[in-house]
CSV table of C-alpha atoms and ligand atoms in Angstrom, one decimal:
chain,number,residue,atom,x,y,z
O,179,UNK,CA,0.0,0.0,0.0
O,180,UNK,CA,2.8,2.3,0.9
O,181,UNK,CA,4.7,1.5,-2.3
O,182,UNK,CA,1.7,2.3,-4.3
O,183,UNK,CA,1.1,5.6,-2.6
O,184,UNK,CA,4.7,6.6,-3.1
O,185,UNK,CA,4.7,5.6,-6.8
O,186,UNK,CA,5.1,8.7,-9.0
O,187,UNK,CA,2.3,7.3,-11.1
O,188,UNK,CA,-0.1,7.0,-8.2
O,189,UNK,CA,-2.6,9.6,-9.6
O,190,UNK,CA,-2.9,7.7,-12.9
O,191,UNK,CA,-3.3,4.4,-11.0
O,192,UNK,CA,-6.1,5.9,-8.9
O,193,UNK,CA,-7.7,7.2,-12.0
O,194,UNK,CA,-7.7,3.6,-13.5
O,195,UNK,CA,-9.1,2.2,-10.4
O,196,UNK,CA,-11.9,4.8,-10.3
O,197,UNK,CA,-12.7,4.1,-14.0
O,198,UNK,CA,-12.9,0.4,-13.3
O,199,UNK,CA,-15.8,1.4,-11.0
O,200,UNK,CA,-14.6,-0.4,-7.9
O,201,UNK,CA,-14.0,-3.7,-9.6
O,202,UNK,CA,-12.5,-6.0,-7.0
O,203,UNK,CA,-10.5,-8.1,-9.5
O,204,UNK,CA,-9.7,-6.0,-12.5
O,205,UNK,CA,-8.2,-7.6,-15.6
O,206,UNK,CA,-4.7,-6.4,-16.5
O,207,UNK,CA,-4.0,-5.6,-20.1
O,208,UNK,CA,-0.8,-4.7,-21.9
O,209,UNK,CA,-1.0,-3.3,-25.4
O,210,UNK,CA,-1.6,-0.4,-27.7
O,211,UNK,CA,-4.3,1.1,-29.9
O,212,UNK,CA,-3.4,3.0,-33.1
O,213,UNK,CA,-5.7,5.2,-35.2
O,214,UNK,CA,-4.8,5.7,-38.8
O,215,UNK,CA,-6.3,7.9,-41.5
O,216,UNK,CA,-7.7,5.4,-44.0
O,217,UNK,CA,-7.1,7.7,-47.0
O,218,UNK,CA,-3.4,8.6,-46.3
O,219,UNK,CA,-2.3,5.9,-43.9
O,220,UNK,CA,-1.1,8.6,-41.6
O,221,UNK,CA,-0.9,7.6,-37.9
O,222,UNK,CA,-3.2,10.0,-36.2
O,223,UNK,CA,-3.0,8.9,-32.6
O,224,UNK,CA,-1.4,6.1,-30.6
O,225,UNK,CA,-2.3,4.9,-27.1
O,226,UNK,CA,0.0,2.5,-25.4
O,227,UNK,CA,-0.1,1.0,-21.9
O,228,UNK,CA,3.7,1.7,-21.6
O,229,UNK,CA,3.1,4.9,-19.8
O,230,UNK,CA,0.4,3.5,-17.5
O,231,UNK,CA,1.4,2.4,-14.0
O,232,UNK,CA,3.4,-0.9,-14.2
O,233,UNK,CA,2.8,-0.7,-17.9
O,234,UNK,CA,-0.7,-2.1,-17.6
O,235,UNK,CA,-4.3,-0.9,-18.0
O,236,UNK,CA,-6.8,-2.2,-15.4
O,237,UNK,CA,-10.3,-2.8,-16.8
O,238,UNK,CA,-13.4,-4.2,-15.0
O,239,UNK,CA,-13.8,-8.0,-14.8
O,240,UNK,CA,-17.5,-7.7,-15.8
O,241,UNK,CA,-18.6,-10.7,-13.8
O,242,UNK,CA,-22.3,-11.1,-13.1
O,243,UNK,CA,-21.6,-12.8,-9.7
O,244,UNK,CA,-21.9,-10.7,-6.7
O,245,UNK,CA,-19.7,-13.0,-4.6
O,246,UNK,CA,-16.8,-12.4,-7.0
O,247,UNK,CA,-17.1,-8.7,-7.6
O,248,UNK,CA,-20.0,-6.7,-6.2
O,249,UNK,CA,-19.2,-3.6,-8.3
O,250,UNK,CA,-19.3,-5.4,-11.7
O,251,UNK,CA,-22.3,-7.5,-10.6
O,252,UNK,CA,-24.1,-4.3,-9.8
O,253,UNK,CA,-23.5,-3.1,-13.4
O,254,UNK,CA,-24.8,-6.4,-14.7
O,255,UNK,CA,-27.8,-6.2,-12.4
O,256,UNK,CA,-28.6,-2.6,-13.5
O,257,UNK,CA,-28.3,-3.6,-17.2
O,258,UNK,CA,-30.6,-6.6,-16.7
O,259,UNK,CA,-33.1,-4.4,-15.0
O,260,UNK,CA,-33.0,-1.9,-17.9
O,261,UNK,CA,-33.4,-4.8,-20.4
O,262,UNK,CA,-36.4,-6.4,-18.7
O,263,UNK,CA,-38.0,-3.0,-18.0
O,264,UNK,CA,-37.6,-1.9,-21.7
O,265,UNK,CA,-39.5,-5.0,-22.6
O,266,UNK,CA,-42.3,-4.0,-20.3
O,267,UNK,CA,-42.7,-0.3,-20.7
O,268,UNK,CA,-40.5,0.6,-23.6
O,269,UNK,CA,-37.3,2.6,-23.9
O,270,UNK,CA,-33.8,1.7,-25.2
O,271,UNK,CA,-35.2,1.4,-28.7
O,272,UNK,CA,-38.4,-0.4,-27.7
O,273,UNK,CA,-41.6,1.7,-28.3
O,274,UNK,CA,-43.7,2.7,-25.3
O,275,UNK,CA,-46.8,1.1,-26.8
O,276,UNK,CA,-45.3,-2.2,-25.7
O,277,UNK,CA,-46.8,-1.5,-22.3
O,278,UNK,CA,-50.3,-2.2,-23.7
O,279,UNK,CA,-49.4,-5.7,-24.9
O,280,UNK,CA,-50.7,-8.6,-22.8
O,281,UNK,CA,-47.9,-9.7,-20.4
O,282,UNK,CA,-47.6,-12.4,-17.8
O,283,UNK,CA,-45.1,-13.1,-15.0
O,284,UNK,CA,-44.7,-16.9,-14.7
O,285,UNK,CA,-42.8,-19.0,-12.2
O,286,UNK,CA,-42.0,-22.6,-13.1
O,287,UNK,CA,-40.8,-24.7,-10.3
O,288,UNK,CA,-38.9,-28.0,-9.9
O,289,UNK,CA,-40.8,-31.1,-8.6
O,290,UNK,CA,-40.1,-32.6,-5.2
O,291,UNK,CA,-37.1,-34.8,-4.6
O,292,UNK,CA,-38.0,-35.6,-1.0
O,293,UNK,CA,-39.3,-33.7,2.1
O,294,UNK,CA,-37.1,-30.7,3.1
O,295,UNK,CA,-37.3,-28.3,6.0
O,296,UNK,CA,-39.4,-25.3,4.9
O,297,UNK,CA,-40.7,-22.1,6.4
O,298,UNK,CA,-44.4,-21.5,5.7
O,299,UNK,CA,-46.4,-18.5,6.7
O,300,UNK,CA,-50.2,-18.1,6.9
O,301,UNK,CA,-51.8,-14.7,7.8
O,302,UNK,CA,-48.4,-13.5,9.1
O,303,UNK,CA,-47.9,-16.6,11.4
O,304,UNK,CA,-45.1,-19.1,10.9
O,305,UNK,CA,-46.5,-22.6,10.6
O,306,UNK,CA,-44.8,-25.8,11.8
O,307,UNK,CA,-42.4,-27.2,9.1
O,308,UNK,CA,-43.8,-30.8,8.5
O,309,UNK,CA,-46.3,-31.5,11.2
O,310,UNK,CA,-47.7,-35.1,10.6
O,311,UNK,CA,-49.9,-36.8,13.1
O,312,UNK,CA,-49.3,-40.1,11.4
O,313,UNK,CA,-45.7,-39.6,10.5
O,314,UNK,CA,-43.9,-42.6,9.3
O,315,UNK,CA,-40.3,-43.6,10.2
O,316,UNK,CA,-38.1,-44.0,7.2
O,317,UNK,CA,-35.8,-47.1,6.6
O,318,UNK,CA,-32.9,-45.0,8.1
O,319,UNK,CA,-34.8,-44.6,11.4
O,320,UNK,CA,-35.8,-40.9,10.8
O,321,UNK,CA,-39.3,-39.9,11.8
O,322,UNK,CA,-40.6,-38.0,8.8
O,323,UNK,CA,-42.0,-35.0,10.7
O,324,UNK,CA,-40.7,-31.7,11.9
O,325,UNK,CA,-42.8,-29.4,14.1
O,326,UNK,CA,-40.3,-26.6,14.3
O,327,UNK,CA,-41.3,-23.1,13.2
O,328,UNK,CA,-38.1,-22.3,11.3
O,329,UNK,CA,-36.7,-18.7,11.4
O,330,UNK,CA,-35.8,-17.1,8.0
O,331,UNK,CA,-32.1,-17.7,8.6
O,332,UNK,CA,-32.3,-21.3,9.9
O,333,UNK,CA,-29.5,-23.1,8.2
O,334,UNK,CA,-31.7,-26.3,8.0
O,335,UNK,CA,-34.1,-24.6,5.6
O,336,UNK,CA,-34.0,-26.5,2.3
O,337,UNK,CA,-32.2,-29.5,3.8
O,338,UNK,CA,-33.8,-33.0,3.6
O,339,UNK,CA,-35.6,-34.5,6.6
O,340,UNK,CA,-33.6,-37.6,5.8
O,341,UNK,CA,-30.6,-37.1,3.5
O,342,UNK,CA,-30.4,-40.9,2.9
O,343,UNK,CA,-34.0,-40.9,1.5
O,344,UNK,CA,-33.5,-37.8,-0.6
O,345,UNK,CA,-33.3,-38.2,-4.4
O,346,UNK,CA,-30.0,-36.5,-5.0
O,347,UNK,CA,-29.7,-38.1,-8.5
O,348,UNK,CA,-33.1,-36.6,-9.5
O,349,UNK,CA,-32.2,-33.2,-8.1
O,350,UNK,CA,-28.9,-33.0,-10.1
O,351,UNK,CA,-30.4,-34.4,-13.3
O,352,UNK,CA,-33.3,-32.0,-13.1
O,353,UNK,CA,-30.9,-29.0,-13.0
O,354,UNK,CA,-29.0,-30.5,-15.9
O,355,UNK,CA,-32.1,-31.0,-18.0
O,356,UNK,CA,-34.0,-27.9,-17.1
O,357,UNK,CA,-32.7,-25.7,-20.0
O,358,UNK,CA,-34.1,-28.4,-22.4
O,359,UNK,CA,-37.4,-28.6,-20.4
O,360,UNK,CA,-37.6,-24.7,-20.7
O,361,UNK,CA,-37.0,-24.9,-24.5
O,362,UNK,CA,-39.8,-27.5,-24.8
O,363,UNK,CA,-42.1,-25.4,-22.7
O,364,UNK,CA,-41.7,-22.4,-25.0
O,365,UNK,CA,-42.4,-24.6,-28.0
O,366,UNK,CA,-45.5,-26.3,-26.4
O,367,UNK,CA,-46.7,-22.8,-25.4
O,368,UNK,CA,-46.6,-21.5,-28.9
O,369,UNK,CA,-48.3,-24.7,-30.2
O,370,UNK,CA,-51.0,-24.5,-27.6
O,371,UNK,CA,-51.7,-20.8,-28.1
O,372,UNK,CA,-52.0,-21.4,-31.9
O,373,UNK,CA,-54.5,-24.2,-31.2
O,374,UNK,CA,-56.6,-22.1,-28.8
O,375,UNK,CA,-56.7,-19.4,-31.5
O,376,UNK,CA,-57.7,-21.9,-34.2
O,377,UNK,CA,-54.5,-21.3,-36.2
O,378,UNK,CA,-51.6,-23.3,-37.4
O,379,UNK,CA,-48.2,-22.4,-36.0
O,380,UNK,CA,-47.3,-20.8,-39.3
O,381,UNK,CA,-50.5,-18.7,-39.4
O,382,UNK,CA,-49.9,-17.7,-35.8
O,383,UNK,CA,-46.4,-16.4,-36.7
O,384,UNK,CA,-47.9,-14.1,-39.4
O,385,UNK,CA,-50.2,-12.5,-36.8
O,386,UNK,CA,-48.5,-12.7,-33.4
O,387,UNK,CA,-45.3,-13.5,-31.6
O,388,UNK,CA,-44.6,-14.6,-28.1
O,389,UNK,CA,-41.5,-13.1,-26.4
O,390,UNK,CA,-39.7,-14.3,-23.3
O,391,UNK,CA,-37.2,-13.0,-20.7
O,392,UNK,CA,-36.3,-15.4,-18.0
O,393,UNK,CA,-34.0,-15.8,-15.1
O,394,UNK,CA,-33.0,-18.9,-13.1
O,395,UNK,CA,-33.1,-18.9,-9.3
O,396,UNK,CA,-31.7,-21.5,-7.0
O,397,UNK,CA,-34.1,-22.7,-4.3
O,398,UNK,CA,-32.6,-23.5,-0.9
O,399,UNK,CA,-32.9,-27.2,-1.6
O,400,UNK,CA,-30.4,-26.8,-4.5
O,401,UNK,CA,-32.7,-27.0,-7.6
O,402,UNK,CA,-33.3,-24.2,-10.1
O,403,UNK,CA,-36.6,-22.7,-10.9
O,404,UNK,CA,-37.4,-20.1,-13.5
O,405,UNK,CA,-39.1,-16.7,-13.4
O,406,UNK,CA,-40.2,-15.5,-16.8
O,407,UNK,CA,-41.8,-12.5,-18.4
O,408,UNK,CA,-44.0,-13.8,-21.3
O,409,UNK,CA,-45.4,-11.1,-23.7
O,410,UNK,CA,-47.7,-11.1,-26.7
O,411,UNK,CA,-46.8,-8.9,-29.7
O,412,UNK,CA,-47.9,-8.5,-33.2
O,413,UNK,CA,-46.0,-10.2,-36.1
O,414,UNK,CA,-43.0,-7.8,-36.0
O,415,UNK,CA,-42.3,-8.0,-32.3
O,416,UNK,CA,-42.6,-5.2,-29.8
O,417,UNK,CA,-43.2,-2.5,-32.5
O,418,UNK,CA,-46.4,-4.1,-33.7
O,419,UNK,CA,-49.6,-4.5,-31.6
O,420,UNK,CA,-51.0,-8.0,-31.1
O,421,UNK,CA,-54.3,-8.8,-32.8
O,422,UNK,CA,-57.3,-8.1,-30.6
O,423,UNK,CA,-58.2,-11.8,-30.1
O,424,UNK,CA,-54.7,-12.4,-28.6
O,425,UNK,CA,-55.5,-11.9,-24.9
O,426,UNK,CA,-53.7,-12.4,-21.6
O,427,UNK,CA,-56.3,-14.9,-20.6
O,428,UNK,CA,-55.7,-17.1,-23.7
O,429,UNK,CA,-51.9,-16.8,-23.1
O,430,UNK,CA,-52.4,-17.8,-19.4
O,431,UNK,CA,-54.4,-20.9,-20.5
O,432,UNK,CA,-51.7,-21.9,-22.9
O,433,UNK,CA,-49.0,-21.4,-20.2
O,434,UNK,CA,-51.0,-23.7,-17.8
O,435,UNK,CA,-51.3,-26.4,-20.4
O,436,UNK,CA,-47.7,-26.3,-21.7
O,437,UNK,CA,-46.3,-26.3,-18.1
O,438,UNK,CA,-48.3,-29.4,-17.3
O,439,UNK,CA,-47.6,-31.5,-20.4
O,440,UNK,CA,-43.9,-31.0,-21.3
O,441,UNK,CA,-41.3,-33.6,-20.2
O,442,UNK,CA,-37.6,-34.1,-20.8
O,443,UNK,CA,-35.8,-37.4,-20.5
O,444,UNK,CA,-32.4,-38.6,-19.3
O,445,UNK,CA,-32.6,-41.7,-21.5
O,446,UNK,CA,-29.6,-43.6,-20.2
O,447,UNK,CA,-31.0,-43.7,-16.7
O,448,UNK,CA,-34.7,-44.0,-17.9
O,449,UNK,CA,-35.7,-40.9,-16.0
O,450,UNK,CA,-38.3,-38.4,-17.1
O,451,UNK,CA,-38.6,-34.9,-15.7
O,452,UNK,CA,-41.4,-32.4,-15.7
O,453,UNK,CA,-42.1,-29.1,-13.9
O,454,UNK,CA,-43.3,-29.2,-10.3
O,455,UNK,CA,-47.0,-28.7,-9.6
O,456,UNK,CA,-46.5,-25.2,-8.1
O,457,UNK,CA,-47.0,-22.9,-11.1
O,458,UNK,CA,-47.5,-19.2,-10.6
O,459,UNK,CA,-49.0,-17.2,-13.4
O,460,UNK,CA,-49.8,-13.5,-12.8
O,461,UNK,CA,-50.6,-10.6,-15.1
O,462,UNK,CA,-48.2,-7.6,-15.2
O,463,UNK,CA,-50.0,-4.3,-15.3
O,464,UNK,CA,-48.9,-0.7,-15.0
O,465,UNK,CA,-51.1,0.0,-12.1
O,466,UNK,CA,-52.1,-3.4,-10.7
O,467,UNK,CA,-50.6,-5.4,-7.8
O,468,UNK,CA,-47.8,-6.7,-9.9
O,469,UNK,CA,-46.2,-3.7,-11.6
O,470,UNK,CA,-43.5,-3.6,-14.3
O,471,UNK,CA,-41.1,-2.1,-11.9
O,472,UNK,CA,-41.4,-4.9,-9.3
O,473,UNK,CA,-41.0,-7.5,-12.0
O,474,UNK,CA,-37.9,-5.9,-13.5
O,475,UNK,CA,-36.3,-5.5,-10.1
O,476,UNK,CA,-37.1,-9.1,-9.1
O,477,UNK,CA,-35.6,-10.6,-12.3
O,478,UNK,CA,-32.5,-8.4,-12.1
O,479,UNK,CA,-31.9,-9.4,-8.5
O,480,UNK,CA,-31.6,-13.0,-9.3
O,481,UNK,CA,-29.4,-12.4,-12.4
O,482,UNK,CA,-26.4,-11.8,-10.1
O,483,UNK,CA,-26.9,-14.7,-7.8
O,484,UNK,CA,-25.8,-18.3,-8.4
O,485,UNK,CA,-25.7,-21.5,-6.5
O,486,UNK,CA,-23.6,-20.2,-3.7
O,487,UNK,CA,-26.7,-19.0,-1.9
O,488,UNK,CA,-27.4,-22.8,-1.4
O,489,UNK,CA,-24.1,-23.0,0.5
O,490,UNK,CA,-21.9,-24.3,-2.3
O,491,UNK,CA,-18.8,-22.9,-3.9
O,492,UNK,CA,-18.6,-20.0,-6.4
O,493,UNK,CA,-15.9,-21.7,-8.5
O,494,UNK,CA,-15.4,-24.9,-10.3
O,495,UNK,CA,-14.5,-28.1,-8.4
O,496,UNK,CA,-10.9,-29.0,-9.2
O,497,UNK,CA,-9.9,-32.7,-9.8
O,498,UNK,CA,-7.7,-32.6,-6.7
O,499,UNK,CA,-10.2,-30.9,-4.4
O,500,UNK,CA,-11.0,-33.0,-1.4
O,501,UNK,CA,-14.8,-32.9,-1.3
O,502,UNK,CA,-14.9,-33.8,2.4
O,503,UNK,CA,-12.6,-30.8,3.2
O,504,UNK,CA,-14.5,-28.1,1.3
O,505,UNK,CA,-16.1,-25.5,3.6
O,506,UNK,CA,-19.7,-26.2,2.5
O,507,UNK,CA,-22.8,-27.5,4.0
O,508,UNK,CA,-23.5,-31.3,4.0
O,509,UNK,CA,-26.5,-31.0,1.6
O,510,UNK,CA,-24.4,-29.1,-1.0
O,511,UNK,CA,-21.6,-31.6,-0.5
O,512,UNK,CA,-23.9,-34.5,-1.4
O,513,UNK,CA,-25.3,-32.6,-4.4
O,514,UNK,CA,-21.8,-32.0,-5.7
O,515,UNK,CA,-20.7,-35.6,-5.0
O,516,UNK,CA,-23.7,-36.8,-7.0
O,517,UNK,CA,-22.7,-34.6,-9.9
O,518,UNK,CA,-19.2,-36.1,-9.7
O,519,UNK,CA,-20.6,-39.7,-9.6
O,520,UNK,CA,-23.1,-39.2,-12.5
O,521,UNK,CA,-20.6,-37.1,-14.5
O,522,UNK,CA,-18.2,-40.1,-14.5
O,523,UNK,CA,-20.8,-42.3,-16.3
O,524,UNK,CA,-19.9,-42.5,-20.0
O,525,UNK,CA,-23.6,-42.3,-21.0
O,526,UNK,CA,-24.0,-38.9,-19.3
O,527,UNK,CA,-20.9,-37.1,-20.6
O,528,UNK,CA,-23.2,-34.7,-22.6
O,529,UNK,CA,-24.5,-33.3,-19.4
O,530,UNK,CA,-21.0,-32.2,-18.4
O,531,UNK,CA,-21.9,-32.7,-14.7
O,532,UNK,CA,-18.3,-32.6,-13.5
O,533,UNK,CA,-17.6,-29.2,-15.0
O,534,UNK,CA,-20.8,-27.9,-13.5
O,535,UNK,CA,-20.7,-29.6,-10.2
O,536,UNK,CA,-20.3,-26.3,-8.3
O,537,UNK,CA,-23.6,-25.2,-10.0
O,538,UNK,CA,-25.2,-28.5,-8.8
O,539,UNK,CA,-25.6,-29.6,-12.4
O,540,UNK,CA,-27.2,-26.5,-13.9
O,541,UNK,CA,-25.2,-25.3,-16.9
O,542,UNK,CA,-27.7,-23.0,-18.5
O,543,UNK,CA,-27.6,-19.3,-18.8
O,544,UNK,CA,-28.9,-17.4,-15.8
O,545,UNK,CA,-30.8,-14.8,-17.7
O,546,UNK,CA,-31.9,-15.3,-21.3
O,547,UNK,CA,-34.5,-13.7,-23.5
O,548,UNK,CA,-36.0,-14.4,-26.9
O,549,UNK,CA,-34.7,-12.3,-29.8
O,550,UNK,CA,-37.6,-10.0,-29.9
O,551,UNK,CA,-38.1,-9.3,-26.2
O,552,UNK,CA,-36.2,-6.0,-26.0
O,553,UNK,CA,-32.7,-4.5,-26.4
O,554,UNK,CA,-29.6,-6.7,-25.6
O,555,UNK,CA,-27.0,-6.5,-22.9
O,556,UNK,CA,-24.5,-6.0,-25.7
O,557,UNK,CA,-26.3,-2.9,-26.9
O,558,UNK,CA,-26.4,-1.5,-23.4
O,559,UNK,CA,-22.7,-2.1,-22.9
O,560,UNK,CA,-21.9,-0.6,-26.3
O,561,UNK,CA,-23.9,2.5,-25.3
O,562,UNK,CA,-21.9,2.8,-22.1
O,563,UNK,CA,-18.6,2.3,-23.9
O,564,UNK,CA,-19.6,5.1,-26.3
O,565,UNK,CA,-20.3,7.3,-23.4
O,566,UNK,CA,-16.9,6.5,-21.8
O,567,UNK,CA,-15.3,7.3,-25.2
O,568,UNK,CA,-17.0,10.6,-25.4
O,569,UNK,CA,-15.7,11.3,-21.9
O,570,UNK,CA,-12.2,10.4,-23.0
O,571,UNK,CA,-12.4,12.7,-25.9
O,572,UNK,CA,-13.5,15.6,-23.7
O,573,UNK,CA,-10.7,14.9,-21.2
O,574,UNK,CA,-8.2,14.8,-24.1
O,575,UNK,CA,-7.2,11.2,-24.1
O,576,UNK,CA,-8.7,10.2,-27.4
O,577,UNK,CA,-8.8,12.5,-30.4
O,578,UNK,CA,-12.2,13.0,-32.0
O,579,UNK,CA,-12.3,11.2,-35.3
O,580,UNK,CA,-15.0,10.4,-37.7
O,581,UNK,CA,-15.6,6.6,-37.3
O,582,UNK,CA,-15.8,6.0,-41.1
O,583,UNK,CA,-12.5,7.6,-42.0
O,584,UNK,CA,-10.3,6.1,-39.3
O,585,UNK,CA,-8.8,2.7,-39.1
O,586,UNK,CA,-8.3,1.4,-35.5
O,587,UNK,CA,-5.8,-1.3,-34.9
O,588,UNK,CA,-5.6,-2.7,-31.4
O,589,UNK,CA,-3.2,-5.2,-29.8
O,590,UNK,CA,-4.1,-6.4,-26.4
O,591,UNK,CA,-2.4,-9.0,-24.2
O,592,UNK,CA,-3.8,-10.5,-20.9
O,593,UNK,CA,-1.3,-9.7,-18.2
O,594,UNK,CA,-3.0,-11.0,-15.1
O,595,UNK,CA,-5.9,-10.1,-12.8
O,596,UNK,CA,-6.6,-8.7,-9.4
O,597,UNK,CA,-5.2,-6.3,-6.8
O,598,UNK,CA,-2.7,-6.8,-4.0
O,599,UNK,CA,-4.2,-6.6,-0.4
O,600,UNK,CA,-2.7,-3.1,0.0
O,601,UNK,CA,-4.2,-2.0,-3.3
O,602,UNK,CA,-7.6,-3.4,-2.3
O,603,UNK,CA,-7.6,-1.1,0.8
O,604,UNK,CA,-6.8,1.9,-1.4
O,605,UNK,CA,-9.3,0.9,-4.1
O,606,UNK,CA,-12.1,0.5,-1.5
O,607,UNK,CA,-11.3,4.0,-0.2
O,608,UNK,CA,-11.1,5.5,-3.7
O,609,UNK,CA,-14.4,4.0,-4.9
O,610,UNK,CA,-16.4,3.8,-1.7
O,611,UNK,CA,-16.9,0.1,-2.1
O,612,UNK,CA,-16.8,-2.6,0.5
O,613,UNK,CA,-13.4,-4.3,1.1
O,614,UNK,CA,-13.3,-7.9,0.1
O,615,UNK,CA,-12.8,-10.5,2.8
O,616,UNK,CA,-9.1,-11.2,2.8
O,617,UNK,CA,-9.7,-14.8,1.7
O,618,UNK,CA,-7.8,-15.2,-1.6
O,619,UNK,CA,-10.6,-13.7,-3.6
O,620,UNK,CA,-8.1,-12.2,-6.1
O,621,UNK,CA,-7.0,-15.6,-7.2
P,787,ZN,ZN1,-15.2,-6.6,-11.4
P,788,ZN,ZN1,-38.2,-28.6,9.7
P,789,ZN,ZN1,-34.4,-42.1,5.3
């Protein structure tokens, strides 16, 4: 820390850190960018990292995971919020008329893989977890009942009443197959909606489109479920109004049907999976009980969370990791062990369960949307970079050139990542961010 403070380049270093927006593990780049006049070949401007502190430029890591870098995850969360919101009320290139299109907020859950400790509330009162007057005793000697009223932070929440009875195989396979189950759900939904409307799929496409934005959330028991915004548009997407017969009620009926009928198989093990029976379908309205703002905030919140909220790791399991020694809860350890066991089976290599063991088998994208839902994260990033560039021009770092006449040649090299512990203290002070736990985060 002292060395950094005494470095003659300290001001420039502090400037880099501020520009990286409080990133906890910035990427180090070495390289240069040259701007040439396309007509004459004349070098107009050259930027090189040679003059930067330590000869490197520090740029944000752009992770979406809050446990790795809260600052970058916050940028991702805000972008996801804008993206989901644009699809609900317009903005960012989506017309405001989109807010009048029928729109649903749907939660698809996983089925049960065995009884787990839960917290249930009714009229503001916490109910007993699993109160059974005629509770059976399982083959492992565990009475299948729990009369505790669990607090919100009870570590037992989501853990099985009897781990030896729990279907760990099913839980892990469901996570692995859930992206396929989602894909089949969207197909079945379109087919059913066409049928309800008395149209063929092709005829439906000519009159209406169904758009999605979804996010995966881990439940405490370690399975994913999906929250989705499902919207009806005209044939050209959000810019065109849906036909008058295409109502939210009809869409809701099609959702109920599709969620109930779709299945996905893991053929080598003869296991078939479907959605759980808990299906939540609600209308999103500008002034009703479920507003567009609440939905966008909700989806964005889950976009930066991953399996670590179940009590597992936020990194890949390494071949030499001693599972028994990892600092995780027993339930997460068994889910990971099941991924390792199933992942070693030749017939299941496609599911890549070993690579995704730390995600408890889920290898899908956390937040996805169909092409026509709204703007893209890439477009939002490009807009921000353009804004940064404009700032650089006004502060004199980049000359103002016309994009069409200038050839830009960039050479970049990865030169490491992270901050030393002393630098972390300075960075936290400079950017007003929380200091990371000193636990080797900057690996
Ligand atoms: Zn970062
Ligand atoms: Zn319980
Ligand atoms: Zn048991």
